[in-house]
Every structure is written in structure tokens, then in C-alpha cells.
Amino acid sequence: MYSTLLAFDWLFLIEKLVLIVGIVSISLVIAMYETWAERKVAAFMQDRRGPNRAGPMGLLQPLADGLKLFMKEEIIPNTSNRMLFILGPCLAMLAAMMTSAVIPWGGKIDFFGREVNLQIADINIGILYIFAVVSMGVFGIMIGGWASNNKFSLMAALRGASQAISYELPMGLSLIALLMLTGSLKMSAIVGQQLDGTWNVVYQPLGFLIFLICAFAECNRTPFDLPEAENELNFGYHQEYSSMKLGFYLFAEYINMFISSAVMATLYFGGYDIPGVNDAHLTETVGVNLMALFQALTLFAKIGFFIFLFMWVRWTIPRFRYDQLMNLGWKKLVPLALANMIITAAVVLWLKK
Amino acid sequence: MQALTNRARPVERKPMTFVERLYLWNIFKGMLITLKHFFKRKATISYPEQTRPFSPVFRGLHVLNRDEQGRERCTACGLCAVACPAEAITMEAAERKPGEENLYREEKYAAKYEINMLRCIFCGLCEEACPKDAIYLSETFAPANYQRKGLIYGKPDLLIPNPQEQPEEYKQALGNRANKQHQAN
Ligand code: SF4
Ligand code: SF4
């Protein structure tokens, strides 16, 4: 008994703990500055300046916003189910954070002779795990709407949940086509293949497009941002929420955006692959650690582009009507994704022969 | 129907082309437009540091003018009240007593002069109507107030600072616009 405990690789535990703390705090900081970036991008696209009073270039604005949210009165409606009411935002946040566990953030680093993978868990069902956790986000929505004990919140929660579920289908289908190419569910393997070869987006442009659209819908971003339709659709599932609990819901959305950008970059855009560079070659010249840094930076650059894309689209396209949203999901995206899947399957079979 | 301007365009009712029905292409075009704005010059003015110059024809808050010796110019003739389309001006006339010559320029003066800023539409007709150069629309905004009665401006709110005692403030209150008209007169 004791010997097994001692034989346990304690360094492994510490390494993973450090990684988890690091990645979680990085996601939080990025989500914080996404709110700032969102306002800046919005302003620039509308010929305004955006936040520029708090700190240089308004960089302290997220802190001010956070403080404001904390200082606001916290209201829990009398008739609500107290426990679920608090559980809702927590679940949303949890689901948003948990996805980051299987994303490879870079290659290996060499830490005093110890090889450390920049990935919390390199499980061999990586993509399935992401899907499982993402669909848990629906609980956050549903519980939030249900616990408020308000029929409008409940309707909005149903709306949000059906949207999330509808778009998860084509998302999964478009992924299946990708998996046929890679032959593995393991995130590190998918990135590894792209390191040597071409990025998956070259083989799967349609699949990527479908995935992108579904990612927009899953993150509740425009044109699918029905929860934000305060005046025409009576807000979303978080109608009764105030103060930091509302902040949690909104924050979870920003984390979702970051994570889905990371997933898209990993699955379709080569992950931490530096374009136009022979990785093995460069590793020899600059060393393992520096290489890992470069790779992580590349990944973050790609993520940054996708986050910008999210915002760019938000300030361009008007919101879908609810029936349009459902039509697009079920009548357009699902058949398209199916076709994409079948064509990919046929091509893969034909090439193998 | 005859078009009112040459900019009228009939509504296009052509069926959408295939590319248009794809929708994505149009989204892309729209995104290019927003991206273009990303690099455009910003229209914003950072307010407390920069202020926008008023246009030369800006009509702001009224001032009741004085002459060079600091005497009130208004003779309570009531022409401004008659000219006012919003019926915002009310006044009461009084006769100048001996010894008050340094206060009022004419024998008759306005003992009470009120403008209801809630009614005023800042048309400037009072200024046009005044034969005595007594009322001006200056270059300040009417500040907000919590109560209705705070927006009925009496003489203390309207009278311009005395040019003898406070020449700086007088100049400022008069503004550029009145100066121009002074020279024209
Ligand atoms: S500006 Fe026009 S509306 Fe206002 S008090 Fe003068 S005449 Fe009346
Ligand atoms: S402000 Fe001018 S128009 Fe009005 S009562 Fe006085 S002198 Fe007459």
C-alpha cells in the first residue's frame, strides 16, 4: 500500500497541477481582455475609439467592469430555487473551463531533464471529451432558466438549449469527416499529423465552415446571440440574474469563445504548428524550451485571429430570427455536413484502393 | 408619381442569384465593409480635452445684454415676447426712477424678465426682433435641471456680467457671435 503510494510519480502530479493553474489563469485573463477587445473592435468598426479612460488605452477597463459587477446588488428572486439558481452560472463556468484540458498548447518543454507535455490530459478520446463537456453547457443554460422560476426565462432557456443541441449535430457530423482523415480522436495526434503534413482545413474547407458556424452558435455569438436579444426576445436564460452571477454567465461565454477558437485552431489550422517552418529542424537550433514557446505563441496568434473573427462577424451581421436559426441548423447545415461526410468517406476509400 | 429628388431608386425585385442565395458571399462583402471602417479616421472627439468648436450660427442660451457702461439695454417693449413662436418669454415693465440712470439705459425697463427654457426652441427670433440689441443667444448650452421651476430663467440667470466690473466674463458670455453682429451694427 505505502509502497504504491511512494511509487506514484509525485512530480507528475505537481507538473499537472502547475499546468492546470497556469492554463486556467491564462484562460481567465484572456477572457477578461476579450471583453476589452470586444469593445475596442466594436468601436473601431463604428469609427469610435472605445474604452480609453481606465489606464493606458483603457487596459484597466476589465478590472473596472469586474469591480462594477461585484459592487452591484445581488438579487436572488424569492420564488427561485436557490440552490439551482447558484448552480447554473457555476456549471456554465465549469463547462467552459473544462474543455481546455485536452488542448495541446505547445510541444514539449524540457524542465531540468524532465519532459513536460504542454497539455493537461492527452487522452485518446480527446474530441469526444470536448463534445461531452460542451454539451454540459446546456445544463448551465437550462438550470439557469429553470431555477429563475420565470416563464420568460424558461422559454429563453428552451430556446438557448435547443439552439445548442441543434448546432451540436452538424458540428459533430463535420468532425466525423475530419476524423476519417486523421483516424484518431487524440488531439495531440491530430496536431502531430498537421505538423508534418498540410493543415486539415485544406482537405476539409466545407467541414471547417460548418464547424465555424456551429462554433458561433454554440458560443451564443452573433448571428446566433439570441440570449442578448433583450428588447425583441426578452433576453435569455439569464434574465433574472444580476451582479456577478450574470457576470459568470457572460464570462463563461467569453471563455467558450477562447476555447472554441483554440479547438478550431487545433483541429483545422495545425494547432501549434508554425507555418512554413520545419519544426524538427528549428528545435535543433533553438532548443526545446524556446521552441515550445514559439509554438505556444503561434497557437495563441491563431486563437487571436479566431477571436477577432468572432468579434468581426458580431459587428457585421444582424441576428437571426429564431425560425431562421432552426432552418439553417436542420435544413442546411445537417444535410451539408452529411454530404461532406459521405464525400470524404468516398474519397478516403477511393484513395486507399 | 414624380420623384422629389433625383436620388430616388426603384426597389429591385429581381430574384436572387445563386451567389446571393448562398448568403455567405454577402456576409463576406459586409465583413469587408466593417473591416474598412476599422482603419478609418475616428469621428469621436475626446470630450474634456478637446471641445468641438461651435458653428458660427449656433444658438445657445440667452443673455440679456448690457451696454458699455453696464446699463441694461432692455426697454421692456415686449417685441421679443410677441416674436417668440413658443411663447416662452414673459416680462413685467417698470419705470426708471431718478438716480437709476446708471442701471437702465431707457426710461422703461424690465422689472421681471423670464424665459421658460422648457418651451424655448432656440429659434433666435427674440434676438432678431429686439430693437435694442438687448437679447442674444450665446454659445453655451442650457444646463439640465431636476425641477421644472429651475428651467424658468429669471433676470439673475440671464443678465450678462457687467462689462465695467467683470470685462473678462462679459466677453466670454457675449461670445463670438454677438461680437460679429456688434460690428455689423
Ligand atoms: S429663441 Fe425663439 S423660442 Fe426661444 S425665447 Fe427666443 S423667440 Fe422664443
Ligand atoms: S429684450 Fe429687446 S425686444 Fe425684448 S423687451 Fe427687451 S428691448 Fe424689447
XYZ file of C-alpha atoms and ligand atoms in Angstrom:
554
model
C 0.000 0.000 0.000
C 2.615 2.504 1.133
C 4.996 1.402 -1.499
C 2.436 2.034 -4.247
C 1.835 5.496 -2.842
C 5.530 6.175 -2.831
C 5.944 4.735 -6.259
C 3.419 7.208 -7.540
C 5.065 9.804 -9.648
C 4.593 12.849 -7.442
C 6.381 15.084 -9.887
C 3.725 14.167 -12.399
C 1.036 15.409 -10.058
C 2.850 18.669 -9.416
C 3.502 19.135 -13.096
C -0.165 18.693 -13.925
C -1.263 20.965 -11.098
C 1.010 23.720 -12.309
C -0.278 23.237 -15.835
C -3.891 23.368 -14.710
C -3.395 26.507 -12.660
C -1.469 28.091 -15.499
C -3.973 27.295 -18.205
C -6.958 28.242 -16.090
C -5.477 31.588 -15.199
C -4.428 32.213 -18.777
C -7.981 31.493 -19.951
C -9.376 33.839 -17.319
C -7.048 36.647 -18.236
C -7.741 36.133 -21.916
C -11.484 36.145 -21.294
C -11.063 39.369 -19.328
C -9.234 41.049 -22.133
C -11.661 39.669 -24.674
C -14.283 41.906 -23.126
C -11.930 44.814 -23.593
C -11.048 43.759 -27.116
C -14.687 43.314 -27.963
C -15.430 46.890 -27.037
C -12.371 48.157 -28.863
C -13.169 46.217 -32.028
C -16.767 47.360 -31.894
C -15.642 50.927 -31.501
C -13.142 50.787 -34.317
C -15.663 49.290 -36.682
C -18.068 52.058 -35.859
C -15.452 54.822 -36.179
C -15.300 55.334 -32.440
C -12.411 54.990 -30.011
C -13.697 52.572 -27.425
C -12.664 52.464 -23.780
C -9.638 54.694 -23.285
C -10.019 56.213 -19.840
C -9.087 53.453 -17.411
C -5.350 53.076 -17.755
C -3.377 53.421 -20.989
C -5.649 52.553 -23.927
C -8.319 51.592 -21.430
C -6.397 48.489 -20.463
C -7.707 48.573 -16.897
C -11.271 48.611 -18.159
C -11.911 44.884 -17.490
C -10.948 45.442 -13.850
C -13.319 48.371 -13.614
C -16.070 46.313 -15.212
C -15.408 43.464 -12.825
C -15.492 45.796 -9.843
C -18.768 47.216 -11.057
C -20.262 43.743 -11.342
C -19.099 42.865 -7.829
C -20.493 46.044 -6.337
C -23.925 45.626 -7.877
C -26.759 44.368 -5.766
C -27.065 40.626 -5.850
C -30.669 39.594 -6.274
C -31.943 36.057 -5.882
C -35.645 36.044 -6.680
C -37.850 34.896 -3.809
C -39.581 32.199 -5.759
C -36.477 30.820 -7.370
C -34.881 27.549 -6.494
C -31.939 28.917 -4.555
C -29.536 26.086 -4.984
C -30.100 25.612 -8.687
C -30.035 29.360 -9.152
C -26.479 29.441 -7.892
C -25.528 26.180 -9.564
C -26.464 27.454 -13.050
C -23.701 30.006 -13.553
C -21.200 27.734 -11.803
C -21.964 24.942 -14.256
C -21.682 27.273 -17.201
C -18.303 28.436 -15.976
C -17.148 24.918 -15.160
C -18.110 23.543 -18.537
C -16.369 26.423 -20.225
C -13.145 25.886 -18.291
C -13.016 22.109 -18.506
C -12.627 21.953 -22.258
C -9.166 23.436 -22.061
C -7.860 20.207 -20.508
C -7.321 18.309 -23.739
C -5.961 21.054 -25.938
C -2.249 20.775 -26.659
C -0.910 24.264 -26.052
C 2.523 23.596 -27.416
C 5.156 20.935 -27.854
C 7.234 19.501 -25.042
C 9.343 21.518 -22.707
C 12.447 20.317 -21.009
C 12.338 21.134 -17.305
C 15.605 20.091 -15.612
C 15.787 16.909 -17.582
C 12.124 16.180 -17.216
C 9.984 16.148 -20.316
C 6.756 18.063 -19.746
C 3.896 17.992 -22.213
C 2.100 21.295 -22.580
C -1.258 19.584 -22.382
C -3.155 18.750 -19.249
C -4.535 15.410 -20.358
C -3.517 13.670 -23.545
C -6.426 11.253 -23.554
C -7.121 9.205 -26.615
C -10.746 10.283 -26.842
C -9.878 13.977 -26.798
C -12.551 15.152 -29.185
C -15.261 13.082 -27.561
C -14.319 14.629 -24.237
C -14.716 18.096 -25.702
C -18.121 17.198 -27.033
C -19.181 15.739 -23.728
C -18.170 18.845 -21.822
C -19.600 21.237 -24.365
C -22.963 19.547 -24.170
C -22.775 20.029 -20.413
C -23.004 23.739 -21.115
C -26.641 23.105 -21.957
C -27.182 22.263 -18.302
C -25.930 25.674 -17.327
C -28.461 27.226 -19.677
C -31.371 25.007 -18.700
C -30.751 25.157 -14.965
C -30.364 28.913 -15.095
C -33.664 29.286 -16.894
C -35.491 26.756 -14.753
C -34.269 27.963 -11.385
C -35.340 31.529 -12.079
C -38.951 30.351 -11.864
C -39.956 32.812 -14.510
C -41.717 31.647 -17.622
C -39.824 34.031 -19.843
C -36.510 32.765 -18.563
C -37.701 29.221 -19.052
C -38.776 29.897 -22.631
C -35.464 31.582 -23.297
C -33.624 28.662 -21.754
C -35.515 26.271 -24.001
C -34.617 28.458 -26.919
C -30.976 28.522 -25.943
C -30.803 24.817 -25.207
C -32.477 23.831 -28.464
C -30.075 26.079 -30.299
C -27.099 24.496 -28.601
C -28.345 20.995 -29.281
C -29.313 21.685 -32.891
C -25.932 23.044 -33.734
C -24.052 20.334 -31.922
C -25.342 17.856 -34.511
C -23.817 19.372 -37.648
C -20.737 20.157 -35.604
C -20.313 16.500 -34.748
C -21.025 15.442 -38.295
C -18.465 17.816 -39.727
C -15.982 16.471 -37.216
C -16.607 12.885 -38.253
C -15.374 13.789 -41.719
C -12.253 15.195 -40.136
C -11.767 12.095 -38.040
C -11.947 9.935 -41.140
C -8.889 11.760 -42.392
C -6.921 11.703 -39.190
C -8.005 8.318 -37.954
C -7.531 9.355 -34.366
C -9.537 11.084 -31.660
C -6.418 12.103 -29.840
C -5.791 15.825 -30.000
C -2.026 15.513 -29.905
C -2.112 13.006 -32.742
C -4.260 15.300 -34.850
C -1.832 18.147 -34.323
C 1.097 15.819 -34.909
C -0.207 14.873 -38.325
C -0.602 18.505 -39.270
C 2.908 19.295 -38.082
C 4.373 17.160 -40.846
C 1.730 17.479 -43.492
C -0.792 20.072 -44.539
C -3.349 21.675 -42.300
C -6.682 19.936 -42.188
C -8.526 22.997 -43.436
C -7.048 22.325 -46.864
C -8.736 18.919 -47.031
C -11.873 19.950 -45.198
C -12.825 23.512 -46.187
C -16.544 22.803 -46.098
C -16.227 20.884 -42.872
C -14.357 23.777 -41.347
C -17.010 26.232 -42.460
C -19.740 24.156 -40.875
C -17.684 23.767 -37.738
C -17.096 27.501 -37.631
C -20.789 28.323 -37.976
C -21.667 25.801 -35.298
C -18.989 27.203 -33.027
C -20.583 30.615 -33.386
C -23.918 29.132 -32.430
C -22.503 27.172 -29.508
C -20.872 30.272 -28.100
C -24.095 32.233 -28.491
C -22.340 34.748 -30.633
C -23.921 36.861 -33.334
C -25.685 35.992 -35.597
C -26.893 33.417 -33.100
C -26.872 35.580 -29.996
C -30.484 35.171 -29.010
C -29.724 35.480 -25.272
C -28.606 39.010 -25.900
C -31.833 39.999 -27.636
C -33.034 41.996 -24.690
C -35.698 44.047 -26.354
C -37.117 41.770 -29.002
C -36.798 38.333 -27.449
C -36.927 39.178 -23.774
C -33.300 38.453 -23.050
C -32.028 34.951 -22.469
C -31.949 32.347 -19.746
C -30.057 34.767 -17.501
C -32.849 37.258 -17.332
C -33.257 37.083 -13.554
C -29.560 37.128 -12.862
C -27.764 40.118 -11.523
C -24.344 41.148 -10.351
C -21.530 38.618 -10.542
C -23.780 35.653 -11.283
C -24.752 37.325 -14.513
C -21.100 38.160 -14.869
C -20.287 34.467 -14.625
C -22.674 33.619 -17.435
C -21.269 36.322 -19.637
C -17.733 35.434 -18.674
C -18.367 31.785 -19.468
C -19.351 32.887 -22.937
C -16.061 34.663 -23.400
C -14.134 31.647 -22.159
C -16.152 29.489 -24.534
C -15.147 31.766 -27.328
C -11.489 31.425 -26.411
C -11.688 27.650 -26.088
C -13.579 27.118 -29.303
C -11.051 29.310 -31.073
C -8.375 27.067 -29.625
C -10.248 23.953 -30.755
C -10.682 25.304 -34.256
C -7.026 26.272 -34.469
C -6.028 22.835 -33.194
C -8.294 20.748 -35.360
C -8.169 22.636 -38.627
C -5.275 25.080 -38.540
C -2.426 22.929 -37.383
C -2.571 23.726 -33.688
C 0.812 24.938 -32.547
C 2.359 24.276 -35.940
C 4.436 27.232 -37.071
C 3.587 27.723 -40.751
C 6.422 27.380 -43.210
C 8.889 26.067 -40.657
C 10.369 22.642 -40.275
C 9.757 22.075 -36.587
C 12.308 19.347 -36.024
C 14.925 21.437 -37.739
C 14.214 24.532 -35.692
C 14.158 22.577 -32.449
C 17.751 21.576 -33.053
C 18.875 25.159 -33.459
C 16.919 26.955 -30.709
C 16.414 24.184 -28.189
C 13.315 22.510 -26.881
C 12.102 25.167 -24.479
C 12.355 28.101 -26.831
C 10.666 26.002 -29.483
C 7.772 25.277 -27.157
C 7.454 28.990 -26.505
C 7.360 29.742 -30.227
C 4.774 27.057 -30.734
C 2.566 28.323 -27.950
C 2.841 31.840 -29.330
C 1.841 30.594 -32.771
C -1.162 28.860 -31.326
C -2.153 31.999 -29.470
C -1.765 34.050 -32.625
C -4.152 31.698 -34.395
C -6.532 31.831 -31.467
C -6.303 35.597 -31.504
C -7.278 35.646 -35.142
C -10.323 33.494 -34.493
C -11.378 35.642 -31.556
C -11.090 38.658 -33.788
C -13.175 36.815 -36.378
C -15.862 36.231 -33.751
C -15.970 39.938 -32.996
C -15.684 40.978 -36.594
C -18.719 38.909 -37.515
C -20.581 40.164 -34.491
C -20.347 43.759 -35.596
C -21.235 42.956 -39.189
C -24.155 40.573 -39.310
C -27.596 41.096 -37.827
C -29.103 38.488 -35.543
C -31.060 35.572 -36.961
C -34.721 35.181 -36.288
C -35.457 32.064 -34.303
C -37.084 30.126 -37.145
C -34.273 31.133 -39.482
C -31.842 29.830 -36.942
C -33.566 26.471 -36.766
C -33.927 26.296 -40.540
C -30.282 26.944 -41.033
C -29.318 24.351 -38.479
C -31.544 21.499 -39.512
C -32.299 22.078 -43.178
C -28.991 23.455 -44.359
C -26.146 22.534 -42.061
C -27.135 18.970 -41.210
C -27.555 17.871 -44.848
C -24.418 19.750 -45.824
C -22.443 18.116 -43.065
C -23.815 14.712 -44.027
C -22.855 15.280 -47.652
C -19.429 16.424 -46.599
C -19.053 13.309 -44.516
C -20.110 10.962 -47.295
C -17.908 12.623 -49.881
C -14.954 12.477 -47.552
C -15.626 8.840 -46.850
C -15.824 8.046 -50.560
C -12.633 9.916 -51.331
C -10.784 8.271 -48.470
C -11.911 4.821 -49.626
C -11.053 5.567 -53.225
C -7.579 6.807 -52.351
C -6.884 3.752 -50.223
C -7.673 1.370 -53.029
C -45.509 59.692 -59.064
C -42.937 62.317 -59.716
C -39.753 61.827 -57.817
C -38.970 64.515 -55.280
C -35.247 64.195 -55.670
C -33.033 62.718 -58.314
C -31.798 60.190 -55.789
C -34.900 58.009 -55.811
C -34.270 54.464 -56.957
C -36.887 51.852 -57.680
C -36.835 48.779 -55.470
C -35.112 45.856 -57.093
C -37.324 42.803 -57.239
C -35.066 40.539 -59.209
C -34.917 37.003 -57.892
C -31.679 36.393 -56.027
C -28.821 34.915 -57.968
C -27.232 31.718 -56.820
C -24.316 33.516 -55.210
C -26.679 35.790 -53.351
C -28.719 32.866 -52.147
C -25.591 31.278 -50.778
C -25.584 34.163 -48.319
C -22.006 33.589 -47.293
C -20.638 35.701 -50.082
C -22.759 38.623 -48.966
C -21.627 38.151 -45.406
C -18.098 38.303 -46.666
C -18.806 41.534 -48.518
C -20.341 43.006 -45.399
C -17.342 41.981 -43.371
C -15.057 43.752 -45.784
C -17.066 46.901 -45.235
C -16.735 46.715 -41.470
C -13.058 45.946 -41.799
C -12.608 49.052 -43.900
C -14.065 51.093 -41.095
C -11.528 49.576 -38.735
C -8.860 51.697 -40.345
C -10.899 54.820 -40.916
C -10.319 58.062 -39.088
C -12.334 58.136 -35.883
C -15.155 60.591 -35.689
C -15.009 60.755 -31.908
C -13.787 63.801 -30.028
C -12.268 63.101 -26.606
C -14.532 65.478 -24.819
C -12.979 67.089 -21.786
C -9.635 67.508 -23.503
C -10.993 68.550 -26.853
C -14.117 70.500 -27.478
C -15.874 70.911 -30.732
C -15.995 74.488 -31.967
C -19.486 75.867 -32.225
C -20.728 76.704 -35.646
C -20.921 80.445 -36.287
C -24.702 80.221 -36.390
C -25.031 78.223 -33.158
C -27.859 79.467 -30.971
C -27.449 78.664 -27.298
C -28.557 80.041 -24.001
C -29.910 83.569 -23.940
C -28.151 86.507 -22.330
C -29.656 89.882 -21.574
C -27.132 92.338 -22.819
C -25.767 95.497 -21.208
C -24.191 98.487 -22.910
C -20.602 99.637 -22.487
C -21.351 101.366 -19.201
C -23.010 98.331 -17.769
C -26.584 99.535 -18.111
C -29.299 97.067 -19.073
C -30.346 97.620 -22.620
C -33.815 96.100 -22.451
C -36.645 98.597 -22.518
C -39.405 96.089 -21.919
C -41.039 96.785 -25.241
C -42.274 93.197 -25.452
C -41.318 92.709 -29.078
C -39.354 89.611 -28.253
C -42.293 88.096 -26.421
C -44.509 88.781 -29.417
C -41.980 87.357 -31.820
C -41.465 84.216 -29.807
C -43.271 81.337 -31.536
C -43.100 79.208 -28.407
C -44.443 81.949 -26.141
C -41.574 81.357 -23.809
C -40.931 84.949 -22.755
C -42.845 86.864 -20.113
C -41.929 90.198 -18.647
C -43.120 92.985 -16.455
C -42.198 96.569 -17.200
C -41.290 99.220 -14.650
C -40.390 102.868 -14.842
C -36.893 104.035 -14.185
C -36.678 106.174 -11.032
C -34.363 109.165 -10.854
C -30.940 108.020 -9.737
C -31.220 104.700 -11.555
C -29.762 106.047 -14.793
C -26.612 104.027 -14.239
C -28.674 100.851 -14.099
C -31.044 101.094 -17.066
C -30.478 102.730 -20.384
C -34.082 103.690 -21.194
C -36.848 105.188 -19.078
C -38.660 101.886 -19.048
C -37.032 98.636 -18.085
C -37.970 95.031 -17.443
C -38.532 94.502 -13.741
C -39.151 90.875 -14.383
C -37.925 89.026 -17.429
C -38.412 85.292 -17.675
C -37.711 82.766 -20.361
C -39.142 79.322 -19.987
C -36.338 77.125 -21.235
C -38.662 74.166 -21.419
C -40.645 75.895 -24.116
C -37.909 77.722 -25.912
C -36.936 76.204 -29.231
C -33.805 78.326 -29.611
C -35.061 79.781 -32.866
C -33.417 83.118 -32.237
C -36.453 85.150 -33.244
C -36.308 87.109 -29.994
C -32.815 88.200 -30.902
C -33.991 89.260 -34.350
C -36.967 91.126 -33.002
C -35.175 93.127 -30.353
C -34.705 96.764 -31.433
C -32.354 97.500 -28.559
C -29.700 94.867 -29.051
C -30.723 93.594 -25.662
C -31.111 89.861 -26.063
C -28.627 87.453 -27.534
C -28.358 83.763 -27.945
C -24.896 82.960 -26.687
C -22.638 79.933 -27.132
C -23.493 77.931 -24.054
C -25.960 75.131 -23.542
C -28.873 75.371 -21.155
C -27.815 73.026 -18.339
C -30.120 70.273 -17.182
C -32.150 70.649 -14.032
C -34.067 68.407 -11.704
C -37.133 70.614 -11.439
C -39.329 72.474 -13.826
C -39.027 75.678 -11.937
C -35.261 75.520 -12.280
C -35.692 75.849 -16.026
C -37.643 79.071 -15.891
C -34.810 81.527 -16.142
C -35.269 84.886 -14.494
C -33.223 88.010 -14.847
C -30.440 86.900 -12.493
C -29.835 83.866 -14.697
C -29.967 85.779 -17.919
C -28.208 89.071 -17.284
C -24.754 89.288 -18.727
C -21.873 90.189 -16.363
C -21.139 93.868 -16.061
C -18.568 94.937 -18.695
C -17.092 97.500 -16.307
C -16.660 95.244 -13.324
C -16.111 91.879 -14.985
C -14.854 92.557 -18.500
C -13.492 89.050 -18.962
C -16.715 87.321 -18.079
C -18.654 89.807 -20.159
C -16.618 88.991 -23.232
C -16.989 85.293 -22.647
C -20.722 85.470 -22.165
C -21.207 87.560 -25.235
C -19.270 85.133 -27.358
C -18.111 85.462 -30.942
C -21.476 85.614 -32.498
C -22.664 88.747 -30.731
C -19.336 90.410 -31.409
C -19.792 89.899 -35.097
C -23.234 91.416 -35.024
C -21.964 94.317 -32.960
C -19.501 95.158 -35.636
C -22.124 94.878 -38.313
C -24.440 97.260 -36.471
S -35.218 81.629 -29.065
Fe -37.235 81.561 -30.031
S -38.424 80.238 -28.696
Fe -36.641 80.855 -27.517
S -37.303 82.629 -26.398
Fe -36.385 83.388 -28.285
S -38.060 83.578 -29.719
Fe -38.795 82.335 -28.001
S -35.343 92.133 -24.958
Fe -35.494 93.601 -26.633
S -37.407 93.075 -27.626
Fe -37.469 92.069 -25.631
S -38.486 93.551 -24.337
Fe -36.305 93.937 -24.116
S -35.867 95.509 -25.612
Fe -37.859 94.670 -26.159
